[in-house]
Coordinates of C-alpha atoms in Angstrom, one line a residue:
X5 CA -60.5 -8.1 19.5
X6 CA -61.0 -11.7 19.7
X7 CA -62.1 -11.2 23.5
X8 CA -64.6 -8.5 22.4
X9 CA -66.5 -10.3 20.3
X10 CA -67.0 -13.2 22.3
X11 CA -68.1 -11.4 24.7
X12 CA -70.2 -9.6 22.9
X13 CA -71.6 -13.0 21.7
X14 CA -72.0 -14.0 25.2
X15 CA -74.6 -11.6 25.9
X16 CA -76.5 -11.7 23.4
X17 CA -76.9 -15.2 23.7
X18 CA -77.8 -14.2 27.3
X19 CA -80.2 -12.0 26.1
X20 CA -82.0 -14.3 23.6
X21 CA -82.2 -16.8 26.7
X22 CA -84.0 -14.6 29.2
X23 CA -86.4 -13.4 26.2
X24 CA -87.0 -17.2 25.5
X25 CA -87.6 -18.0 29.0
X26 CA -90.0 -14.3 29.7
X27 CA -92.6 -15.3 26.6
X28 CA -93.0 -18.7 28.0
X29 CA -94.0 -18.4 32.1
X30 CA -93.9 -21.3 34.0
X31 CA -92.7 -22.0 37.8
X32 CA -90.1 -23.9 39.3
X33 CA -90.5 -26.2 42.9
X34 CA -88.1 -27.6 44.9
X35 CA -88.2 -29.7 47.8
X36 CA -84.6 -29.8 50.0
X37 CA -84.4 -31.0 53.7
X38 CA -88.0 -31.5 53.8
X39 CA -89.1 -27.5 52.9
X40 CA -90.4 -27.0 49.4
X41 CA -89.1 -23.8 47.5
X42 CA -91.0 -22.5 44.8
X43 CA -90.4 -19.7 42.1
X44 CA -90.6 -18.7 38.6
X45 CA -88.2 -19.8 35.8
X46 CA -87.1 -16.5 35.6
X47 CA -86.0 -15.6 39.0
X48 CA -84.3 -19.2 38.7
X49 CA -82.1 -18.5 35.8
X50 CA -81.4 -15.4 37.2
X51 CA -80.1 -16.8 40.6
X52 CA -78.2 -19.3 39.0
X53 CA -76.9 -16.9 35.9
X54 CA -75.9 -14.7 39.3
X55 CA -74.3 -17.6 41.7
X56 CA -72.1 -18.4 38.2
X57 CA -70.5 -15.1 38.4
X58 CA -69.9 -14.9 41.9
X59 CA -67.9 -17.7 41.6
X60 CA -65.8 -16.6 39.2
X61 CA -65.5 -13.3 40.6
X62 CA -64.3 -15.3 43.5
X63 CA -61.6 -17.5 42.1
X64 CA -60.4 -14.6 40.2
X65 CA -59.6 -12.8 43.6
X66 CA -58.3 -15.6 45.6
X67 CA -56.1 -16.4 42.3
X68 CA -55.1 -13.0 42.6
X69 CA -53.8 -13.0 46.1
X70 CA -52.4 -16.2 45.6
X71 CA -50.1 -14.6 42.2
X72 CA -49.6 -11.2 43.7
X73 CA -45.8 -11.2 45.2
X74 CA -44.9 -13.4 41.7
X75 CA -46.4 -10.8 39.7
X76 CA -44.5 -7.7 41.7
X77 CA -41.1 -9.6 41.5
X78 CA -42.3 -9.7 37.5
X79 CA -42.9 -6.2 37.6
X80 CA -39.9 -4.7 38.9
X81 CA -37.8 -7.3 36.9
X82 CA -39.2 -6.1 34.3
X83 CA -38.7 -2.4 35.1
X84 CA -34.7 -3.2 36.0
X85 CA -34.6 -5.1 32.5
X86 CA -35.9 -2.0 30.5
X87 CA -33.6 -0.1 33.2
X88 CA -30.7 -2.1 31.5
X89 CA -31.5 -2.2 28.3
X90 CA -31.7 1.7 28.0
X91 CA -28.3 2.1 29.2
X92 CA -26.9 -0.9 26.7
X93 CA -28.5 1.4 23.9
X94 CA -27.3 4.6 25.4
X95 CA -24.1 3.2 26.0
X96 CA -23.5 1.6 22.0
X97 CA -24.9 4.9 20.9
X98 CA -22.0 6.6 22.9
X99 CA -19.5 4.4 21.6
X100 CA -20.8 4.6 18.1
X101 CA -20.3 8.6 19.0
X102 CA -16.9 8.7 20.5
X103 CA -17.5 9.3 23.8
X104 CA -16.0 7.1 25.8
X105 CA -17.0 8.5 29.7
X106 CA -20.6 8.1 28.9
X107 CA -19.8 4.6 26.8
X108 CA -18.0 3.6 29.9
X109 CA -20.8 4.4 32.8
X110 CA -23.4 3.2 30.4
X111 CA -21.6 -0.1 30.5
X112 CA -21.1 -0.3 34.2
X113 CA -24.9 0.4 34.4
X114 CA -25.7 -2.6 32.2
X115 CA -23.7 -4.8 33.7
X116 CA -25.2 -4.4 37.3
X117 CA -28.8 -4.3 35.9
X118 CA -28.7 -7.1 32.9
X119 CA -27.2 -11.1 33.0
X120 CA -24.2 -11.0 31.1
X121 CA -24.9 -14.7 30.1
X122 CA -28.1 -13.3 28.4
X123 CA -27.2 -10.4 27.4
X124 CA -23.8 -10.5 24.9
X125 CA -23.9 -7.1 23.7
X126 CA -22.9 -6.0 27.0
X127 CA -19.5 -7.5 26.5
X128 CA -19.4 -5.7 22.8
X129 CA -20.1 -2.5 24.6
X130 CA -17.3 -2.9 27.4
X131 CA -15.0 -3.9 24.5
X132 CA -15.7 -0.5 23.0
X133 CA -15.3 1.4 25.5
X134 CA -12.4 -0.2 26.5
X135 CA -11.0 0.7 23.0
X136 CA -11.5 3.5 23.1
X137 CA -9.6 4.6 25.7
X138 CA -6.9 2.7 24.8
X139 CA -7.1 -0.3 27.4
X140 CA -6.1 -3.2 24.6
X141 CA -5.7 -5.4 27.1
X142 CA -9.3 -5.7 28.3
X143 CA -10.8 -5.2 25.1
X144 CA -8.7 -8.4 23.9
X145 CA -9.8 -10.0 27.0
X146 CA -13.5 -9.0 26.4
X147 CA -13.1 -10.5 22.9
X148 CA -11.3 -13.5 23.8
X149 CA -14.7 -13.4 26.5
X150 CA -17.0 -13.7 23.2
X151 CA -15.5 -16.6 22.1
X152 CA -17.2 -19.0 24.7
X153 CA -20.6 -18.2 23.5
X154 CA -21.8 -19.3 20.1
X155 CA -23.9 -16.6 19.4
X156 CA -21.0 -14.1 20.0
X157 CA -17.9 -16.2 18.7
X158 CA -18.0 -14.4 15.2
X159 CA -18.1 -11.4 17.1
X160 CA -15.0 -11.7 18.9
X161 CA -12.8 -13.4 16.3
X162 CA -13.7 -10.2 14.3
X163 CA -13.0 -7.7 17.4
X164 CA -9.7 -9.8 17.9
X165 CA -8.7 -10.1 14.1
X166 CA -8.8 -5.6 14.0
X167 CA -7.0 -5.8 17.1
X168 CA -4.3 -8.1 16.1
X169 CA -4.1 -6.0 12.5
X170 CA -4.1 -2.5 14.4
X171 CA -1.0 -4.2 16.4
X172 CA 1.3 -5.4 13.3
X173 CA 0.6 -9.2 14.2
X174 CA -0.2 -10.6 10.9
X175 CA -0.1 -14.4 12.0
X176 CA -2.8 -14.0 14.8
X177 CA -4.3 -11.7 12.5
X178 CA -4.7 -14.7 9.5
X179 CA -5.4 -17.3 12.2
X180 CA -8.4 -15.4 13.6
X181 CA -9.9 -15.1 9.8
X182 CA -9.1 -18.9 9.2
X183 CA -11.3 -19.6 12.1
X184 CA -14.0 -17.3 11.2
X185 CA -14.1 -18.2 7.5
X186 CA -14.3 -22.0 8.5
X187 CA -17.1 -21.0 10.7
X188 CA -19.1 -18.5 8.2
X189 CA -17.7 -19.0 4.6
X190 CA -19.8 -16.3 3.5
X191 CA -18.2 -13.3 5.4
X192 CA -16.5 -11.4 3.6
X193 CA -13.7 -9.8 5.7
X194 CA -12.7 -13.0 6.5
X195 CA -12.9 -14.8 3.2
X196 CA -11.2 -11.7 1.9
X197 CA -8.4 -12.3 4.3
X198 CA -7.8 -15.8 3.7
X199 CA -8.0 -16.0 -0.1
X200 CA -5.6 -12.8 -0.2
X201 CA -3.2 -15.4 2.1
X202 CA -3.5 -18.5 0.0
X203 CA -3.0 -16.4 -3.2
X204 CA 0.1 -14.9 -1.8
X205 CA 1.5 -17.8 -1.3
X206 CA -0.1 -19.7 -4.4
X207 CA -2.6 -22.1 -2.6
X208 CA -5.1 -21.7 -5.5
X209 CA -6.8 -25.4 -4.5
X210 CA -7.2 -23.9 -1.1
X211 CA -8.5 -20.9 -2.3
X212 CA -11.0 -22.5 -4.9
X213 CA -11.9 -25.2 -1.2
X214 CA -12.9 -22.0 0.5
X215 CA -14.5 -20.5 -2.7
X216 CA -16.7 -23.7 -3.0
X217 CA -17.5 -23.5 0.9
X218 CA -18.9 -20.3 0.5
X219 CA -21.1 -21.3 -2.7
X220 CA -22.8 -24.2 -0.4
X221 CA -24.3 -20.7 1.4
X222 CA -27.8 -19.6 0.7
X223 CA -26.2 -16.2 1.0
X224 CA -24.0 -16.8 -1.2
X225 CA -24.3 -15.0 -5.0
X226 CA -23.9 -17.7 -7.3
X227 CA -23.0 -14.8 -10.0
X228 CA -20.2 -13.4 -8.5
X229 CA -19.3 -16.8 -7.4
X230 CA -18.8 -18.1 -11.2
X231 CA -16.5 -15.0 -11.4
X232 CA -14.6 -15.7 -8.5
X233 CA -13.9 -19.2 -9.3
X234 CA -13.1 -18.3 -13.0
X235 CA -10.8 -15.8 -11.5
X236 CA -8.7 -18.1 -9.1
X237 CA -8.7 -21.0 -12.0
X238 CA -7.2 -18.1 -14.4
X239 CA -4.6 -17.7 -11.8
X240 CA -3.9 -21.4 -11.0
X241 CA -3.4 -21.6 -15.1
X242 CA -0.8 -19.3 -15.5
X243 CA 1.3 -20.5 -12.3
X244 CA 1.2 -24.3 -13.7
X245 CA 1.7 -23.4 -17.4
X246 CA 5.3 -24.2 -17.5
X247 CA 5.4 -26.7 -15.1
X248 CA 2.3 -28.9 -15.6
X249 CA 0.8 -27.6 -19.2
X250 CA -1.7 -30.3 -19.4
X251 CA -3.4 -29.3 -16.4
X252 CA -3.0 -25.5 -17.1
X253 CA -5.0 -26.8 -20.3
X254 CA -7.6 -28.2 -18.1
X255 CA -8.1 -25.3 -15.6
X256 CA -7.9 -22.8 -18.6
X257 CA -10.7 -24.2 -20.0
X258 CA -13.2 -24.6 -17.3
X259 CA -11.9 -20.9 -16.6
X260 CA -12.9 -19.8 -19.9
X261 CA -16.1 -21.7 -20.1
X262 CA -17.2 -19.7 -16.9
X263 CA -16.4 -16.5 -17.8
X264 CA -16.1 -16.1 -21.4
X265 CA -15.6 -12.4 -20.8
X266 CA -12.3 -12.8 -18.9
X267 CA -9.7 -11.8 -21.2
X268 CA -6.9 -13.5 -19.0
X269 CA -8.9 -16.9 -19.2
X270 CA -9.2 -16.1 -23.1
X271 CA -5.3 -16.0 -23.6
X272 CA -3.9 -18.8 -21.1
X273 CA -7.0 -21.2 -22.7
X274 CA -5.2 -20.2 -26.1
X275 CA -2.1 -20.3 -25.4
X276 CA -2.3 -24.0 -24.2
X277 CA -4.4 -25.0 -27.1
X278 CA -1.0 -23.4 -29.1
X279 CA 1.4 -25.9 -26.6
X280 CA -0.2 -28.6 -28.0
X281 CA -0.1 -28.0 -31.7
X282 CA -3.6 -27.3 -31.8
X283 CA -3.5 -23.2 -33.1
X284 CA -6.9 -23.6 -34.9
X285 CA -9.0 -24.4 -31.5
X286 CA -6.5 -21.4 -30.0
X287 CA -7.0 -19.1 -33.0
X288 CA -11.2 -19.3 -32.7
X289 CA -11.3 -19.0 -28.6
X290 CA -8.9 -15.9 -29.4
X291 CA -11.3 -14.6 -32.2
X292 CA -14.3 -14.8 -30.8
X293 CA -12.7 -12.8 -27.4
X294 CA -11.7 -10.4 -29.7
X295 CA -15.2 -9.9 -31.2
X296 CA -16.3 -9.0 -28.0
X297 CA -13.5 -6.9 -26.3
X298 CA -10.4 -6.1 -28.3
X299 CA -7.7 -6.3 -26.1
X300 CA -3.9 -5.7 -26.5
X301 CA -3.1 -9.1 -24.7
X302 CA -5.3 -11.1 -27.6
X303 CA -3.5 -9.1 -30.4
X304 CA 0.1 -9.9 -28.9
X305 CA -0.9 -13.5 -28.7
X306 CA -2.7 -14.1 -31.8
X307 CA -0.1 -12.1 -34.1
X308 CA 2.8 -14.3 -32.7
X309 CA 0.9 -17.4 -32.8
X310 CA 3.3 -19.7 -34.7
X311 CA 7.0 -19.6 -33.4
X312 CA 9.6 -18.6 -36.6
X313 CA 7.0 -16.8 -38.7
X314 CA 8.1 -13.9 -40.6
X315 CA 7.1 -10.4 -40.1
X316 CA 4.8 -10.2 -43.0
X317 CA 3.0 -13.6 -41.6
X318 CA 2.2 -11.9 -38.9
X319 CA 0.9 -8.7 -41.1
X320 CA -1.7 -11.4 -42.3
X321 CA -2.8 -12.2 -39.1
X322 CA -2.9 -8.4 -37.4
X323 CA -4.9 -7.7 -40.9
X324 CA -7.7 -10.5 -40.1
X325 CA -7.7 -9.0 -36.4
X326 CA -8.1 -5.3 -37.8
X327 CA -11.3 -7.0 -40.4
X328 CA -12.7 -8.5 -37.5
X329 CA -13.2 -5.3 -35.7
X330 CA -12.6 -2.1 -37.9
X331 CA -12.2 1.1 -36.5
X332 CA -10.9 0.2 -33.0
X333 CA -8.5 1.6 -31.8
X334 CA -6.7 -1.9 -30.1
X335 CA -6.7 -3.1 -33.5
X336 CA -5.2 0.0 -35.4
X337 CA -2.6 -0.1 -32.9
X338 CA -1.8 -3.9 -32.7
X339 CA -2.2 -3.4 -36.8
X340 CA -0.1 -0.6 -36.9
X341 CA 3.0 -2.3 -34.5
X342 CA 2.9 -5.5 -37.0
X343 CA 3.5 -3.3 -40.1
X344 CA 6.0 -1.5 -38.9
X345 CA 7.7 -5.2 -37.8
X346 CA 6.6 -5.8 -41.3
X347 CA 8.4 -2.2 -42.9
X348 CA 5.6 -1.3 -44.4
X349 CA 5.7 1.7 -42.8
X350 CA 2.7 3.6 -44.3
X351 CA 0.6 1.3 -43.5
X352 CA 1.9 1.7 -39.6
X353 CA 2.0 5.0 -40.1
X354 CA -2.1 5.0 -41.0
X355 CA -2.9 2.8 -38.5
X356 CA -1.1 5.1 -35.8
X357 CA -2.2 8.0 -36.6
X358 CA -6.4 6.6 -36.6
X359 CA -5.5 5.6 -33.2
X360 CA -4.7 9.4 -32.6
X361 CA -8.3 10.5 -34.0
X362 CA -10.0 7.6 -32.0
X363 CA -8.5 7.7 -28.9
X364 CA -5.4 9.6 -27.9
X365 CA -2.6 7.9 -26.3
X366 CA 0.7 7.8 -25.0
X367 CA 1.4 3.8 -26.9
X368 CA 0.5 5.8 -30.3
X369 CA 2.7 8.5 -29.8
X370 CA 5.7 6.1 -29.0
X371 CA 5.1 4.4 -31.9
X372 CA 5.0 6.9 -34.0
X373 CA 8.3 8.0 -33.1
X374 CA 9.7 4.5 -33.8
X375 CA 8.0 4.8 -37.0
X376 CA 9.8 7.7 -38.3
X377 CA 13.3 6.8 -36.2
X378 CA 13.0 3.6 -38.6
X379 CA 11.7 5.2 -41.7
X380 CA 13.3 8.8 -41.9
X381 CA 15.8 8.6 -38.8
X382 CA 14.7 12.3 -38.3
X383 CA 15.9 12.7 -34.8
X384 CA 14.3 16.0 -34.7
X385 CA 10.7 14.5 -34.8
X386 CA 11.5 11.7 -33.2
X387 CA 11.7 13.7 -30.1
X388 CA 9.0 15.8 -31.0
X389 CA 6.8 12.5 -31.0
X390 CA 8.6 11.8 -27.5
X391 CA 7.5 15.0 -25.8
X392 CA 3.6 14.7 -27.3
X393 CA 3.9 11.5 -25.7
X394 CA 5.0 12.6 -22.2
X395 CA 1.8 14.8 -22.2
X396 CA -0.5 12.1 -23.6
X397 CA -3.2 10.4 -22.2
X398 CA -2.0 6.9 -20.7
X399 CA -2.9 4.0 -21.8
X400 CA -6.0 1.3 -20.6
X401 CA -3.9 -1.1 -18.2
X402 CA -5.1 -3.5 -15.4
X403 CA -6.2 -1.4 -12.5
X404 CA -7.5 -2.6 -8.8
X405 CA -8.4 -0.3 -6.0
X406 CA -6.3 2.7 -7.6
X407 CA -3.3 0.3 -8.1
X408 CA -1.7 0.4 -11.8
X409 CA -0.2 -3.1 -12.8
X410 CA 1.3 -4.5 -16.1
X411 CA 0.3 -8.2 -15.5
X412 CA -3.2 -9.1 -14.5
X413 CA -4.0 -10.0 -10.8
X414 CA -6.8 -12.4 -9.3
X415 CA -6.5 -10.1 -6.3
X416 CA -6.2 -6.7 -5.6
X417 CA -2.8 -6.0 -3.4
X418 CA -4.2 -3.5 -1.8
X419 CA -7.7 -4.4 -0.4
X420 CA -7.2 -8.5 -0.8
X421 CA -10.7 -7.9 -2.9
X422 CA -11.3 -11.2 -5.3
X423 CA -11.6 -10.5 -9.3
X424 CA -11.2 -6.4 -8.5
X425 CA -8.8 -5.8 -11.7
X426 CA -10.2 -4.1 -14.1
X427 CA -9.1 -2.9 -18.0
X428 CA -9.2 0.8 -17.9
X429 CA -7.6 4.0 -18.3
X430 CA -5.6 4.6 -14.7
X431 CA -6.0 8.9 -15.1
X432 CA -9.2 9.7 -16.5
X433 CA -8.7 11.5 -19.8
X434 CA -10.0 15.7 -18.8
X435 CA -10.0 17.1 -22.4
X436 CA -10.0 15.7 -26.3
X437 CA -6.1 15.1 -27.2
X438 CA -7.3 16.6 -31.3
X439 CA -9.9 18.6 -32.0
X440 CA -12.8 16.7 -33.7
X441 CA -12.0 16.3 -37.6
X442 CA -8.3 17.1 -37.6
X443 CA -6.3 15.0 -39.7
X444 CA -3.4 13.6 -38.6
X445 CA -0.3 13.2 -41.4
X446 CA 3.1 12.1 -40.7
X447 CA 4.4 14.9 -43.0
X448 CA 2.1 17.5 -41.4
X449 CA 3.0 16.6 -37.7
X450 CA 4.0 20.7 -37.3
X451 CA 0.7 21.4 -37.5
X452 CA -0.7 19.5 -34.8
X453 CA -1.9 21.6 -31.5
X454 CA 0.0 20.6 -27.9
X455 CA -2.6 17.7 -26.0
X456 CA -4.5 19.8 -24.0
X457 CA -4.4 17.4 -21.2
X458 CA -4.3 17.9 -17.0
X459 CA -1.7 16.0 -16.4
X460 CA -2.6 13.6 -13.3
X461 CA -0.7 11.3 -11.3
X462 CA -2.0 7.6 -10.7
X463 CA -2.2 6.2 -7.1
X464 CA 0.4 3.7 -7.6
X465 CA 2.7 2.5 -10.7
X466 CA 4.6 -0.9 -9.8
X467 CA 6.2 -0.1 -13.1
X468 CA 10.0 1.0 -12.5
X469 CA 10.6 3.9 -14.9
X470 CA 13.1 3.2 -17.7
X471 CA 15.6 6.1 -18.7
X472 CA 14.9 7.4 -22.6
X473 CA 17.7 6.6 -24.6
X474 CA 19.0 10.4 -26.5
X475 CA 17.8 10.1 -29.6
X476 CA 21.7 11.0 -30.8
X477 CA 22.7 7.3 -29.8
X478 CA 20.1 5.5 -31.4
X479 CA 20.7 3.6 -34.5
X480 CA 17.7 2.9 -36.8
X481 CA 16.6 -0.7 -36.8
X482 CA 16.8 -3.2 -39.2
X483 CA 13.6 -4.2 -40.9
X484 CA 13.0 -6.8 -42.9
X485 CA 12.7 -4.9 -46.4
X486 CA 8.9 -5.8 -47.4
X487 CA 7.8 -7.3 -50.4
X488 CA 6.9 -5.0 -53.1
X489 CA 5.8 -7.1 -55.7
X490 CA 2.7 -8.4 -53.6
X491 CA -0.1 -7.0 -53.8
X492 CA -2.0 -5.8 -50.3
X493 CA -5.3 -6.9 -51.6
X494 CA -4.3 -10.3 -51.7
X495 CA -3.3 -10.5 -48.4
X496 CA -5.9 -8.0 -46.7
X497 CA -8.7 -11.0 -45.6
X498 CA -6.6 -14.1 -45.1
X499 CA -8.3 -16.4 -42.8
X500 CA -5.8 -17.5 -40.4
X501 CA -5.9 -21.4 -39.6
X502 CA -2.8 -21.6 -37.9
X503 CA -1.3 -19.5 -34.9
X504 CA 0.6 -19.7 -32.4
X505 CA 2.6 -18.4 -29.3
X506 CA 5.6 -16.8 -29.6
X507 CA 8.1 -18.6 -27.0
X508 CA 9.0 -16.3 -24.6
X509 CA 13.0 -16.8 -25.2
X510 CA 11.9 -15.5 -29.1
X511 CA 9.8 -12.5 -27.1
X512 CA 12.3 -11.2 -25.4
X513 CA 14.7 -10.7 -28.4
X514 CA 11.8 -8.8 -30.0
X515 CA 13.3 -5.1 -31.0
X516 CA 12.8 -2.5 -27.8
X517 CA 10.5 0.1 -28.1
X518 CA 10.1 3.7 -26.9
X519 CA 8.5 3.2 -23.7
X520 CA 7.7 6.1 -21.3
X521 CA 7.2 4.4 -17.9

């Protein structure tokens, strides 16, 4: 376009001169060699406007005699390049297909008609093809080929570190993402594979050095990064908790601080505020996780926050977690197990059966049976609270990738994915366990309708199934008989100044319960 206009431009500057030079006549002499030449301005202009061009007409022809074999070596290079290129695309689009003949010939072609040093994705499609047909030998060797360019070494450390996997060799395997994660921290299949290595084996300073690699990234998502690193502190807590507390204390914290949400980060932060004496700090990190997600983990360490506290002390603190968040069914529940601790067993009973009206569950059912095994020892509906229980909905529990744990996980043991556990229901609930409105009584449990629940069974349970004691050789428990002569209202918004954790020696003598899996 550019052209165009200045030429364009040209003539009419042309133009304009040869008007200019018409309107005002005049002649032009010349004397050369001893003859004298005269003419008009006009004709003058015009032989020298006309010798101009003829010289450039000339140059551009010798010029182009001069370039011409240069331009036809350009032309058919060119023509073999595009040659080449159309069987490198015909050739990936086979292998992307399945068809390894074509892939094969397609890749043949390429190689005769393109540089291999200039061209790398003629290795990648000779590396295909050679997979798949089945010839591991030369697509390792085609890999291992990748590595000795710069622009393709990724490539081939990701071709080798699938091969190695698809053969069972695990150590190549790791060592192939180690090299590709020092070289590009922010890919994620081999990030993925290296963290789920140093978590394995409990390298969470490793871990959190490749973490922080990958955050030096411009790619990198500084978001899920916080996460990430909350996650892998979380981790590196609980692992030194025993062994070093004041540095769990240290790491629990920063964890907490960058993900408030984490409920894991919540309780370990907590619990080494409660090490150390300090159960109000503990108590109002605990709280104010609570506010935002009740969870069953928060109510087991809050309610057993001082060690050698009574059951009715810890009545008083499962009543300021049921005031903090009323009319959830985590807190009826965690309510419900510290009354029954307590023997006030209406009170359980109540909170029980609102966690059957809110949200149906197998943990509700079971206690309900303990309930009446302790306060009736009627065997007959104790095992009719067993059986609604079998059919139940299950309860939340920490799920990654369709794999059901007990214990919370930085990484999923299936996929090696970072932060992937989640706090949810593992089968997904199909139909309402009670109809909407249905009162629940503990002395009206004939009337209650069969859960009308699909039964479905989760991907994984790591859980090893318990058998169910018959209810003929259970003995009721002894509970510590409660105390009558105070008054509930009294005790029903204490503000709690002073938990603790529950040693674990003092939580494994706690009373069983009826557990279905």
């Amino acid at each position: 376009m550019t052209r165009i206009l200045l030429f364009v431009l040209l003539v009419l500057v042309l133009g304009a001169g040869f008007t200019w030079l018409a309107d005002r006549p005049g002649d032009l002499i010349v004397t050369f060699a001893g003859m004298r030449y005269e003419l008009t301005l006009m004709a003058a202009a015009s032989a020298l406007v006309a010798i101009i061009a003829a010289v450039m007409l000339a140059w551009w022809l010798i010029k182009s005699i001069i370039r011409s074999p240069d331009l036809l070596r350009r032309h058919f290079r060119a023509r073999k390049r595009d040659r080449g290129y159309q069987s490198l695309s015909t050739g990936l689009i086979a292998a992307g297909a399945g068809d390894s003949a074509t892939a094969r010939r397609m890749a043949g072609q390429a190689h005769k008609l393109l540089n291999v040093d200039q061209e790398p994705l003629i290795r990648l499609l000779e590396a295909q093809s050679a997979m798949l047909e089945g010839r591991v030998d030369e697509a390792r060797g085609a890999f291992e080929a990748m590595l000795n360019d710069p622009e393709t070494r990724l490539l081939g450390l990701r071709g080798l570190y699938l091969e190695a996997q698809r053969a069972g060799e695990h150590e190549a395997a790791q060592h192939y993402a180690g090299e590709a994660s020092l070289m590009a921290p922010h890919v994620d299949w081999a990030r993925g594979a290296v963290l789920g290595r140093l978590t394995v084996e409990g390298d969470w300073d490793g871990a959190l050095k490749l973490l922080d690699a990958r955050k030096a990234t411009r790619a990198a998502d500084k978001a899920a990064i916080k996460q990430e690193r909350a996650a892998l502190l979380t981790a590196k807590a609980i692992s030194t908790f025993d062994s070093d507390p004041v540095t769990a204390k240290t790491v629990a914290l920063e964890a907490h601080k960058l993900a408030p949400d984490l409920i894991p980060a919540a309780v370990i932060a907590a619990r080494a505020y409660f090490r150390e004496g300090d159960l109000r700090k503990g108590a109002k990190i605990l709280e104010a996780a609570w506010k935002k997600n009740p969870h069953p983990e928060i109510a087991q360490v809050y309610i057993h926050a001082r060690p050698g506290d009574s059951a009715l002390d810890r009545l008083k603190r499962a009543r300021h977690l049921f005031a903090l968040r009323a009319n959830n069914p985590e807190a009826s529940l965690a309510l419900a197990q510290a009354a029954l601790d307590a023997g006030n067993y209406k009170l359980a009973r109540e909170n029980a059966e609102a966690v059957l009206r809110m949200s149906p569950r197998e943990s509700a059912y079971l206690l309900l049976a303990d309930i009446e095994e302790a306060q009736t020892g009627d065997q007959g509906r104790v095992r009719q609270w067993l059986a609604r229980a079998v059919k139940a909905p299950r309860d939340p529990a920490w799920t990654a990738d369709g794999y059901v744990s007990e214990q919370w996980a930085p990484v999923s043991p299936l996929t090696g994915r970072l932060n992937a556990f989640e706090w949810k229901v593992p089968v997904e609930q199909l139909a309402p366990m009670i109809e909407a409105g249905q009162e629940v009584r503990g002395d009206e449990s004939e009337t209650l309708n069969a859960p009308a629940v699909i039964e479905q069974k989760p991907l994984v349970v790591p859980v090893e199934e318990e058998e169910i004691p018959a209810p003929a050789r259970l003995k009721p428990p002894k509970r510590e008989p409660a105390n009558d002569t105070r008054d509930d209202e009294e005790v029903k918004m204490l503000v709690v100044d002073d938990p603790g954790v529950l040693p674990e020696e003092q939580t494994e003598t706690k009373q069983a319960r009826y557990r279905l899996f």
